[in-house]
XYZ file of C-alpha atoms in Angstrom:
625
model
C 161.524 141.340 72.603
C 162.022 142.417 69.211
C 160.466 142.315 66.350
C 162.438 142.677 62.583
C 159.324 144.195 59.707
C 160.253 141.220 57.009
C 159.217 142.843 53.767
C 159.892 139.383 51.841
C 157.619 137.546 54.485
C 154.502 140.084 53.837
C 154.990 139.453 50.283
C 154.810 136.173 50.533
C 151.944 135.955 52.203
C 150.290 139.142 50.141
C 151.311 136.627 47.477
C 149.675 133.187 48.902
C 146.144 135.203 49.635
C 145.358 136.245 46.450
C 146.735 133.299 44.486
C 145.655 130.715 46.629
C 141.688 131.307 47.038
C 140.444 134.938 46.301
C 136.434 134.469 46.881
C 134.218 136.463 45.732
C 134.046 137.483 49.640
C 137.262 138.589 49.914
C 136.923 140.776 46.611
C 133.916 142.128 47.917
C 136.075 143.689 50.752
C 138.826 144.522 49.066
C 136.701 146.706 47.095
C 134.675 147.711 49.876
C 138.046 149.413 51.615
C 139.638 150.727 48.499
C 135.823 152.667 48.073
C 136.226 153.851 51.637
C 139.589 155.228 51.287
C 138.427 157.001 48.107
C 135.436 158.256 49.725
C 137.114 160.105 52.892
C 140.653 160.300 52.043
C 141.118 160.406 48.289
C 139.290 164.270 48.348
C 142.340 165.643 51.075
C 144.960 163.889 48.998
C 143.852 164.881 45.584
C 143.582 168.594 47.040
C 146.919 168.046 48.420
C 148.211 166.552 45.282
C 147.431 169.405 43.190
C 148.120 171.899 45.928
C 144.325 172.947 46.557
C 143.571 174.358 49.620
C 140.592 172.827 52.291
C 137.534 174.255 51.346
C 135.691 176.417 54.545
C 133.422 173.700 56.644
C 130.012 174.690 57.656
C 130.421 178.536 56.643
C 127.874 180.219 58.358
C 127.188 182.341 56.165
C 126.441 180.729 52.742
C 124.364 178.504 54.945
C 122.307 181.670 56.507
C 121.909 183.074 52.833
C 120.916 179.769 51.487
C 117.945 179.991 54.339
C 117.038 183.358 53.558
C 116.496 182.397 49.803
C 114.603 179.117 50.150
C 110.949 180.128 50.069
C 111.896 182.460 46.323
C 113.850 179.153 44.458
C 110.478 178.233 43.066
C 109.345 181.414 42.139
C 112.765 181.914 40.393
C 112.477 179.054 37.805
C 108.988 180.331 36.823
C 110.420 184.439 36.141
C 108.416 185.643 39.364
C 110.912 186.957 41.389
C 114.580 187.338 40.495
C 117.452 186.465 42.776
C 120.657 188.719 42.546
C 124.017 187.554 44.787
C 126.019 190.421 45.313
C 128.479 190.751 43.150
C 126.302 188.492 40.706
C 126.953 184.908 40.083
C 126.886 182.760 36.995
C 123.738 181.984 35.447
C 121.871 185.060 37.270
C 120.060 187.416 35.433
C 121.658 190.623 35.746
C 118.948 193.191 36.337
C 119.416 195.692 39.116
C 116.660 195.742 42.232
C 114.213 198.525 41.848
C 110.806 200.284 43.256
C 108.998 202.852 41.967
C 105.411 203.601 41.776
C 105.658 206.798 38.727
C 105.683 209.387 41.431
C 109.655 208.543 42.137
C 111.645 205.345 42.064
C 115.124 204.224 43.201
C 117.650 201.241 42.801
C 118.144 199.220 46.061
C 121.275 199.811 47.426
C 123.059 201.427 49.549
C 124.082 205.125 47.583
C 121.060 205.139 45.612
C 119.231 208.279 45.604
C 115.682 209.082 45.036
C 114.747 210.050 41.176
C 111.232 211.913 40.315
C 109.725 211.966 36.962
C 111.236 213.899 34.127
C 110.090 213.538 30.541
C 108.211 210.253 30.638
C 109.957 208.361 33.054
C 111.438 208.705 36.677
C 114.589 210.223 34.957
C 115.639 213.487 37.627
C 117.966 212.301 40.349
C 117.378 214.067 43.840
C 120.908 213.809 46.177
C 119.636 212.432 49.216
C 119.435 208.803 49.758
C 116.942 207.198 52.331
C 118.367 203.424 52.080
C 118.654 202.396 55.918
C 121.036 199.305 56.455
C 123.756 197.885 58.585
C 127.210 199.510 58.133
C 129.064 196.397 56.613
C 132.607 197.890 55.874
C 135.215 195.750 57.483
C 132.755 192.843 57.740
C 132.876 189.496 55.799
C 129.077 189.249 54.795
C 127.275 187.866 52.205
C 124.353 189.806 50.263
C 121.445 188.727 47.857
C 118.627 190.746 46.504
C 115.338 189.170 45.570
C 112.440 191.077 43.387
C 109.171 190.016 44.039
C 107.459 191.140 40.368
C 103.986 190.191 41.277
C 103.798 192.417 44.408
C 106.092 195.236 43.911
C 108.564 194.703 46.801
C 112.307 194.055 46.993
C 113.794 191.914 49.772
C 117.274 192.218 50.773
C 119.219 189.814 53.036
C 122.677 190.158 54.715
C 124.750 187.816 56.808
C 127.166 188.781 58.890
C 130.144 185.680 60.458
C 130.141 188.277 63.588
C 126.583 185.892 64.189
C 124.021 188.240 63.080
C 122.031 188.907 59.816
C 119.468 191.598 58.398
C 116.310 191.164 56.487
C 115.075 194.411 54.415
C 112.077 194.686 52.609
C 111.401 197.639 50.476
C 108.915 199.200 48.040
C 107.260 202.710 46.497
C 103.571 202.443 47.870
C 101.118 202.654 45.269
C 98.030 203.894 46.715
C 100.183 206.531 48.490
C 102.279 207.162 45.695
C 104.537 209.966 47.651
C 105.584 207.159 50.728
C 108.662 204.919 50.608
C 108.840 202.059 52.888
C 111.348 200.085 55.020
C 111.153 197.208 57.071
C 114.367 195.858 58.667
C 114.547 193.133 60.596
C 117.871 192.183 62.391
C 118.216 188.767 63.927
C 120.906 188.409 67.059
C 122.037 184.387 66.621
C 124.345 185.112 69.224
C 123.339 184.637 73.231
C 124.858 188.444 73.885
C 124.246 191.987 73.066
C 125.616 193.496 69.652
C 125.958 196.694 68.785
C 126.126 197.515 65.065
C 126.748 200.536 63.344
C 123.440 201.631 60.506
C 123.976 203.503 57.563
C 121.429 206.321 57.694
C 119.776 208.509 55.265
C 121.941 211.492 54.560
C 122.314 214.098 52.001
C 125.118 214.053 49.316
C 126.016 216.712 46.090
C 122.342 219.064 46.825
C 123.975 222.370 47.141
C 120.690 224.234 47.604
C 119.054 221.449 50.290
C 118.057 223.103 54.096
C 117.317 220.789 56.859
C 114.615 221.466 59.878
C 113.126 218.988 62.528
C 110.013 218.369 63.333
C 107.845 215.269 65.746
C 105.325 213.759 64.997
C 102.887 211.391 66.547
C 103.517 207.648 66.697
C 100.533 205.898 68.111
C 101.265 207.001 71.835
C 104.838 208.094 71.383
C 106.476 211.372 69.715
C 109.532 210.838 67.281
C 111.827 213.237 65.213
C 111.685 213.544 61.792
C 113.911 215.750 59.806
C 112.314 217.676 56.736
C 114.986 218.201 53.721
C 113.903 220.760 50.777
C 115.677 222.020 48.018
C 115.397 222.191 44.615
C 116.815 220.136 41.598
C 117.153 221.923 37.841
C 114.562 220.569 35.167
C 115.515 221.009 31.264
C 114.561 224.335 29.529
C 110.175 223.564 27.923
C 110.494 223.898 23.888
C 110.757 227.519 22.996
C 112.499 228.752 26.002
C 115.528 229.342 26.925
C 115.420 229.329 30.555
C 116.238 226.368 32.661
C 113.204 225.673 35.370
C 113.728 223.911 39.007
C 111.265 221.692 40.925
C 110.907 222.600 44.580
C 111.191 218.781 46.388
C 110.490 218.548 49.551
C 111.606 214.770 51.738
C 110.604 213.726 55.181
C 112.552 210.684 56.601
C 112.701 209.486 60.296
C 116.073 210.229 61.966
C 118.001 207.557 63.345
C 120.997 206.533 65.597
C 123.900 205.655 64.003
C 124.365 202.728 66.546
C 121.702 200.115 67.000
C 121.576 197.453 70.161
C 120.120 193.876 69.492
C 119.036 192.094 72.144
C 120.511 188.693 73.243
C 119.117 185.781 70.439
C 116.308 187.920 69.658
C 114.918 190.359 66.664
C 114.922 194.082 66.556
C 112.162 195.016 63.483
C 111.959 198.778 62.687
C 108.950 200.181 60.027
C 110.436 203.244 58.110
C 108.257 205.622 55.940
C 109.435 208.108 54.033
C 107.722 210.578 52.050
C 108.863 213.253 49.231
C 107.046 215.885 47.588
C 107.482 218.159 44.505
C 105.992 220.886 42.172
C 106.124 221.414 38.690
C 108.558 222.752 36.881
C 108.990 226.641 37.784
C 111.377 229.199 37.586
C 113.838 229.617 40.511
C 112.599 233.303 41.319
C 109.142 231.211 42.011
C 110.574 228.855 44.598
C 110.235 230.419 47.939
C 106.833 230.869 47.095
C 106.165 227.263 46.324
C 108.464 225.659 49.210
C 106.268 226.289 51.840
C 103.546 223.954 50.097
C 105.668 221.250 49.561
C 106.960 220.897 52.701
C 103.361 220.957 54.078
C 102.092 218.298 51.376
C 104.675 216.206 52.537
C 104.685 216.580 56.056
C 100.430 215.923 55.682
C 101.377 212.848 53.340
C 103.700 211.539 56.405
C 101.216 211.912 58.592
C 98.307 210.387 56.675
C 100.952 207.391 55.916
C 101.192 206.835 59.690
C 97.514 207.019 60.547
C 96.928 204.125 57.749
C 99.931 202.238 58.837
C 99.062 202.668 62.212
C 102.507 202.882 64.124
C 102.577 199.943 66.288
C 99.748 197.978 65.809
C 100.648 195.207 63.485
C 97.417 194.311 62.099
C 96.989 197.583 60.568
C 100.379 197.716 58.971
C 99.444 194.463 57.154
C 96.586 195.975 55.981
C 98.428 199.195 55.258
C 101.162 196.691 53.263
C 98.127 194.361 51.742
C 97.060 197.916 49.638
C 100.218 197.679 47.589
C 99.980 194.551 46.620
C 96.490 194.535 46.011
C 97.664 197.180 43.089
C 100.326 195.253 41.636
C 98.710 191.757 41.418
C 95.551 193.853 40.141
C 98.190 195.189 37.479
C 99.752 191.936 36.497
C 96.187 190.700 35.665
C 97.005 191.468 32.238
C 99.949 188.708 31.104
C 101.958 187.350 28.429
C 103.803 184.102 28.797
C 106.429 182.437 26.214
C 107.828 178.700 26.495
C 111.259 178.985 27.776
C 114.037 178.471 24.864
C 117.607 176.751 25.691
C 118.883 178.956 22.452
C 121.740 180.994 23.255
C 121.120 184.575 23.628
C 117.165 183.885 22.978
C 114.452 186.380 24.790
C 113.257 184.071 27.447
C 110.694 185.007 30.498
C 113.324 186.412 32.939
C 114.097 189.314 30.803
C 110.297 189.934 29.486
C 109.539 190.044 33.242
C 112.407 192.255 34.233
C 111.779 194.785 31.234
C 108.148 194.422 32.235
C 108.393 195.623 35.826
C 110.638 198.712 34.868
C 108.780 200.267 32.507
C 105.550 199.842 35.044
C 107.870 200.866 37.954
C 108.144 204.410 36.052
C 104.705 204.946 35.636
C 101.700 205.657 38.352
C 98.628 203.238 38.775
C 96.276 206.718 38.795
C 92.721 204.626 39.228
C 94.219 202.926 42.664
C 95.768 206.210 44.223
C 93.526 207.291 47.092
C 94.203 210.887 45.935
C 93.046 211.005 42.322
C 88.942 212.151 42.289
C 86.337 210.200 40.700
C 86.542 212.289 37.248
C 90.162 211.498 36.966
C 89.229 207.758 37.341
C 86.518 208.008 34.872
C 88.878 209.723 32.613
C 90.928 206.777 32.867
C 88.312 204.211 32.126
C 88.071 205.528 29.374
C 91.250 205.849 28.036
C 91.945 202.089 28.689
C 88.731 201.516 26.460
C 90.279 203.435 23.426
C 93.241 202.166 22.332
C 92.874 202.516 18.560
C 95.511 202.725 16.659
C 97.700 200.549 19.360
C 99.756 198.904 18.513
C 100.778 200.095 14.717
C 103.885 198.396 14.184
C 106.214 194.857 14.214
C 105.804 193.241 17.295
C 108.426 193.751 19.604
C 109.882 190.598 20.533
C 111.738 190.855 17.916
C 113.141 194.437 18.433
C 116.692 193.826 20.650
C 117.073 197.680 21.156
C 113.705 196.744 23.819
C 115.606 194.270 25.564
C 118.997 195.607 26.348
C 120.751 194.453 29.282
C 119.823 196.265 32.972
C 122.613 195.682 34.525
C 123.250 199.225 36.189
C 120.817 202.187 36.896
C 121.419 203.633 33.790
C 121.398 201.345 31.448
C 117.565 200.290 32.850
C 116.713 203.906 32.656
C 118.015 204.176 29.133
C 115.206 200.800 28.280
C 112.805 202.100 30.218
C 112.724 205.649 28.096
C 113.140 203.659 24.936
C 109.514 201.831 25.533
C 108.385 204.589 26.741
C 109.176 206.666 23.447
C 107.956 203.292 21.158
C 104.736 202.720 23.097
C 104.273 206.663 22.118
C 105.039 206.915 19.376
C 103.289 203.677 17.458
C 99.745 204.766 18.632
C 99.623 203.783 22.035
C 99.383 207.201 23.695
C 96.059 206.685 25.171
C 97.140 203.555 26.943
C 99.652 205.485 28.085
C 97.761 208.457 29.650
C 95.976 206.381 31.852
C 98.734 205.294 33.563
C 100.668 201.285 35.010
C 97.362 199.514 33.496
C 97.709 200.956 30.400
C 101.188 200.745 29.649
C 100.515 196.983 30.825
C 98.128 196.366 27.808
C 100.093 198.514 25.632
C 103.094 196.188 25.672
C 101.057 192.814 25.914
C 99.904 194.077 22.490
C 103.261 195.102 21.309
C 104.920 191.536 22.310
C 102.198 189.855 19.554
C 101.597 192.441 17.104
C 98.290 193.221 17.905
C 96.450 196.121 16.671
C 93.331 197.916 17.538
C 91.855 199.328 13.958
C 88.582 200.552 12.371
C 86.306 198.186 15.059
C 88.435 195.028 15.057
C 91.207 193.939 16.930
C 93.636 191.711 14.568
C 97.063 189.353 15.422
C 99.264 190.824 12.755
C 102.495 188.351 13.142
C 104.499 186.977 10.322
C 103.704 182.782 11.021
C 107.587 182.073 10.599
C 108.250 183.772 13.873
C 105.830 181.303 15.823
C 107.945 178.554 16.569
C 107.264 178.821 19.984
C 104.434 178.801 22.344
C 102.794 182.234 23.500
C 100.050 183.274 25.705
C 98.169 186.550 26.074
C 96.025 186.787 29.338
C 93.248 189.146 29.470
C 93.557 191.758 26.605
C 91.567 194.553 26.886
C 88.706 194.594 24.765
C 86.766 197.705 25.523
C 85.220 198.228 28.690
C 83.340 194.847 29.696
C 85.692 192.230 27.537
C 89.021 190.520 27.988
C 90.330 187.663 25.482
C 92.703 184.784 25.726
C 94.737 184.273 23.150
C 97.118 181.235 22.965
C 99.755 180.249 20.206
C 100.504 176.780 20.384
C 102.961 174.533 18.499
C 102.167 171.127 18.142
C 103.866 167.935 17.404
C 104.147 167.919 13.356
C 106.022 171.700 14.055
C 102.907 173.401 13.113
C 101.479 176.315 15.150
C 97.831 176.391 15.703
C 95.392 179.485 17.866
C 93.109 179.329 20.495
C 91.109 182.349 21.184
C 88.727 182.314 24.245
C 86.663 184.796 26.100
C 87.648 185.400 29.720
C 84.312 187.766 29.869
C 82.115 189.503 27.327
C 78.922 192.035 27.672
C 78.131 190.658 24.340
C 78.627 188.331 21.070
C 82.141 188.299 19.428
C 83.566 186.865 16.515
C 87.205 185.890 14.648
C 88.169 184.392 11.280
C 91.686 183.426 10.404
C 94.165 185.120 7.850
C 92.279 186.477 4.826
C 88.320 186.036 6.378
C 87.499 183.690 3.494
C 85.871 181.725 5.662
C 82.488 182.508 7.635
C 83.052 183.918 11.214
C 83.033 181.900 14.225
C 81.521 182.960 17.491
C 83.690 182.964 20.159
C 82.850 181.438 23.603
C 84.293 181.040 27.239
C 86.026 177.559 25.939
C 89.029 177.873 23.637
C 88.173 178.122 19.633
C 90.769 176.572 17.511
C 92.470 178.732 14.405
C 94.746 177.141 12.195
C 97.447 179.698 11.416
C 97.632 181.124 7.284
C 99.867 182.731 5.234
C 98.702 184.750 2.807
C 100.315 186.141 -0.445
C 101.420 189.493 -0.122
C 102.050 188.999 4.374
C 97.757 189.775 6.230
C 97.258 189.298 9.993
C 96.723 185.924 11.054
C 93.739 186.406 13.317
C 90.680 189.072 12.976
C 88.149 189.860 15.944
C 85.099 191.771 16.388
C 81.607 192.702 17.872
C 80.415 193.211 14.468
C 79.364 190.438 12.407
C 78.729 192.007 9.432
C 81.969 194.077 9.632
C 83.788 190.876 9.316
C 81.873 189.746 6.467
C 82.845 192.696 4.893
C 86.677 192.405 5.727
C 86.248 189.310 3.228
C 85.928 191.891 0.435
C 88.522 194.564 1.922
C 91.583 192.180 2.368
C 93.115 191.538 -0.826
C 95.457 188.542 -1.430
C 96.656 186.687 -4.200
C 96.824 183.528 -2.280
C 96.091 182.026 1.226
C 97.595 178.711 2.435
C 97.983 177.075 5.715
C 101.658 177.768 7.132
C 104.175 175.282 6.616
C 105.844 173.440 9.229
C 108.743 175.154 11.387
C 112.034 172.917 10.524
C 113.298 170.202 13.068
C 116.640 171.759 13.529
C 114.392 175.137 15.107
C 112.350 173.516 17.201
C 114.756 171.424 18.372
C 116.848 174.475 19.342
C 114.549 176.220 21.414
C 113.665 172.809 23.324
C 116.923 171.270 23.814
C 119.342 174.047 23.328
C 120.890 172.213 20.409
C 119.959 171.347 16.733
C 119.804 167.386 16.847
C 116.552 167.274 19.313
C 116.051 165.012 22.452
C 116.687 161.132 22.654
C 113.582 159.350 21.936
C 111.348 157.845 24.907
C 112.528 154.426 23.582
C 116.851 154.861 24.351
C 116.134 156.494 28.137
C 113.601 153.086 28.716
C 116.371 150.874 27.639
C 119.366 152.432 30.045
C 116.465 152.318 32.968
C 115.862 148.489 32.201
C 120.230 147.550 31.675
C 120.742 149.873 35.159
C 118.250 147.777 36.869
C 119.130 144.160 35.070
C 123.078 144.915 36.350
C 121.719 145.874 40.285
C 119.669 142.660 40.213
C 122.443 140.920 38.757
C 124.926 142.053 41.613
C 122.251 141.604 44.534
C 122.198 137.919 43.610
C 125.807 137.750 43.536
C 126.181 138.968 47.197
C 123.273 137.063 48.898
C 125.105 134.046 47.084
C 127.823 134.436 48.024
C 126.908 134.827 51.667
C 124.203 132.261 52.156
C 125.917 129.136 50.677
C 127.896 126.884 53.024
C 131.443 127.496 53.772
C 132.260 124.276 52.474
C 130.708 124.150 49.395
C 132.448 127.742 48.916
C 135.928 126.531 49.228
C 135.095 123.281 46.938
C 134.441 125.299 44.313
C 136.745 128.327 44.068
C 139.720 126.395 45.641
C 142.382 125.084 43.081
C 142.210 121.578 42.666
């Protein structure tokens, strides 16, 4: 039999259905089939309407990377770790991964080479390169970087679509300032052996560099090591004329250049590394000084493997637990600023970054299990003198501080700029004694405070407080650390809070001018109103010395002192909303909430309606008459 497609019938009846008696039921599925077809077709046909090609399903690995990265997404909205895609993605901050512990430091990836300190940062680039990783040329991979600021340690992840990806971890230790350290871990997805090719450390542009083996003792087995010494040139001291060389001496593990996983398992290999170097010398002087280094560092490798403890795992935590028992120690000492959504506004990613440079270049000497008891003295003390520190405009303000760091030498070019500020504007105590005191030293330069003639004062213009700062544990000699908060309230005003985190005894502040009597600060905050005076005074005074602050009453001499005016709406509103017209009140978000759910309750009665009333009664009263 056959059947003739009528086009004129279907239309008719088309025609009959929706004119005759279109419920409310029948709408509800007409519209429940056109949402459908919009929901799993419309996406192909709009890609194939504009000629956009079907996205990758399930790609392994942006779903492997996205694991990796989970337990740091917190810690990256709050500026305590940074997360860097490789090549970077929108929105990232660009600053390159990097350890460093003073001693030497190098960027995270794979040509980097080892720098040691020249000047007053780690500024001398050695030619070999120690990075261990997984050979990915040819591969389609996916790569991410994440700093870990708090404890000194970079993590690096890598996934492969062969069905394998590599976990690094790496960081300069600090209490053995001359070891480098690398944990891989290499995870086998795949229910087979893999081999994969490593990229090894190896020796590039060092014209003068001689290699020798050697073993040494791991727990109960013996592995190679290779010792590499050379030297690298040093610029001619002031006054001379000849150009010096440092004898450097590395010792680094050797390795295969072809690494079996096991079947849907996890190969984990510990790396240490250690380099050595003298002074500057000159080159007739460097036979007689290579010997030395290579026995320093050969002795530092082996003391680095006793207190790691090859093999047992406990003890490596431990021996990993050190480090970041320095850095959290070092980060004790804070500064925290409200985030701004201004464009191209100093916000707490960059601080952070900068932050973690500079203190990458420059040894933590009190922590170091090599520095005697008089050196650590001598450093107590230092971090109890900062007079002088810091004698300028605070620094939040200077952009020259807070260039980009995009590349190894543009963070090395920041990193000697601070360096050369913190110098030169009285803070060269703090900066003899090492990480802790370059820590204070810039927590002081973010808020203009200065240590002078027995007091410590907040010397900030009030127009520049418009948004809210804290300083955590300033240094106040030897037994005393302050709090200092700047807070700006609702009317736009900025107020201070000053509180004592701990004291050995009684100390005291007065606002902008001292014209009124000192208050005695306590372990709960103390609230300052902020002043401007007539010509520009420090906003906040503090002391030990009571009478010294009554007599800063009679050695400050204004014209005038006032309470500061209100910040403008249109600032304010900038930093906090990114725009100049400030947020919709509480009142206009309350009314959408209550229209959103007045229209759903509306609808739900409409459908249980329209599907619990009789049949009957349903056609009696949308049927024509």
């Amino acid at each position: 039999m056959n059947y003739k497609f009528d086009s004129s019938d279907l239309t008719r009846r088309l025609k009959r259905t929706f004119d005759g008696n279109l419920s409310y039921r029948k709408l509800f599925l007409l519209l429940f089939v056109v949402a459908v077809f919009l929901l799993y077709i419309g996406p192909s046909f709009l890609r194939w309407l504009f000629g956009q090609s079907e996205p990758a399903k399930g790609d392994q690995t942006m779903r492997c990377m996205d694991d990796r990265l989970t337990p740091f997404y917190l810690q990256n909205l709050e500026y305590n770790v940074n997360i860097r895609h490789q090549p970077p993605i929108e929105y990232e901050h660009d600053a390159i991964p990097y350890v460093g512990n003073g001693w030497f430091g190098l960027e995270v990836q794979n040509d980097a080479h080892l720098n040691i300190f020249r000047g007053r940062a780690l500024l001398q680039p050695v030619h070999f390169h120690p990075i261990v990783s997984v050979a990915s040329s040819g591969q389609t991979f996916r790569e991410a970087t994440v700093v870990e600021y708090l404890n000194g340690i970079v993590h690096r992840f890598q996934c492969f679509a062969e069905g394998y990806y590599a976990s690094y971890q790496y960081y300069a230790h600090r209490t053995l300032p001359s070891v480098f350290v690398q944990e891989l871990q290499l995870t086998n997805t795949k229910n087979q052996l893999m081999d994969i090719d490593l990229v090894v450390p190896r020796i590039s542009d060092w014209p003068t560099a001689t290699v020798k083996n050697i073993k040494l003792q791991h727990g109960s087995a013996i592995l190679e090591y290779q010792v590499v010494s050379g030297t690298v040139d040093v610029p001619a001291t002031p006054g001379s004329t000849e150009r010096g060389v440092r004898a450097v001496s590395i010792v680094a593990r050797k390795l295969p250049r072809v690494l079996t996983l096991k079947k849907r398992g996890t190969t984990k290999l510990e790396l240490l590394l250690t380099i050595n170097y003298s002074d500057p010398i000159v080159h007739d002087q460097y036979q007689l000084h290579k010997e030395a280094v290579e026995k320093q560092a050969i002795d530092a490798m082996n003391k680095a493997l006793v207190a790691a403890e090859y093999g047992e795992h406990s003890a490596y935590n431990s021996f990993k637990r050190d480090h970041v028992r320095v850095w959290n120690a070092l980060w004790e000492t804070g500064f925290h600023i409200s985030t701004s959504k201004a464009e191209n506004t100093l916000n707490g990613n960059n601080i952070n970054a900068t932050m973690y440079a500079v203190v990458s270049n420059a040894r933590a000497f009190e922590f170091e299990q090599s520095v005697t008891s008089v050196r650590k003295e001598e450093i107590a003390r230092s971090l109890t003198y900062a007079e002088g520190c810091y004698d300028s405009y605070h620094t939040l303000q200077a952009e020259n501080l807070w260039r980009p760091m995009g590349s190894f030498e543009e963070q090395n070019a920041v990193v000697a700029s601070w360096m050369l500020t913190l110098e030169k504007q009285g803070c060269h105590n703090l900066i003899k004694a090492g990480a802790s005191g370059i820590v204070q030293a810039m927590v002081l330069s973010f808020g203009g405070f200065r240590f002078s003639n027995q007091h410590l004062e907040l010397n900030i213009h009030p127009k520049y407080l418009h948004r809210d700062y804290d300083f955590r544990r300033l240094n106040y000699g030897n037994m005393t650390h302050l709090n200092i908060s700047i807070t700006v309230r609702d009317d736009n005003k900025a107020v201070l809070y000053v509180a004592l985190d701990r004291s050995d005894r009684n100390y005291y502040a007065c606002d902008a001018g001292c014209l009124d009597a000192p208050i005695q600060l306590r372990q709960s905050k103390v609230t300052f109103p902020v002043k401007l005076t007539d010509p520009p005074t420090s906003i906040l005074y503090i002391t030990s010395d009571r009478k010294h602050m009554e007599d800063l009453r009679h050695a400050i001499h204004v014209k005038e002192v006032v309470e500061a005016p209100a910040h403008e709406h249109h600032v304010i509103a900038l930093h906090r909303h990114g725009h100049h017209l400030g947020g919709l009140p509480t009142l206009f978000w309350v009314s959408i909430f209550v229209i959103i759910i007045v229209f759903h309750v509306f609808l739900c009665k409409l459908i249980v309606k329209e599907y619990c009333e009789p049949p009957d009664k349903m056609r009696y009263r949308y049927s024509k008459p």
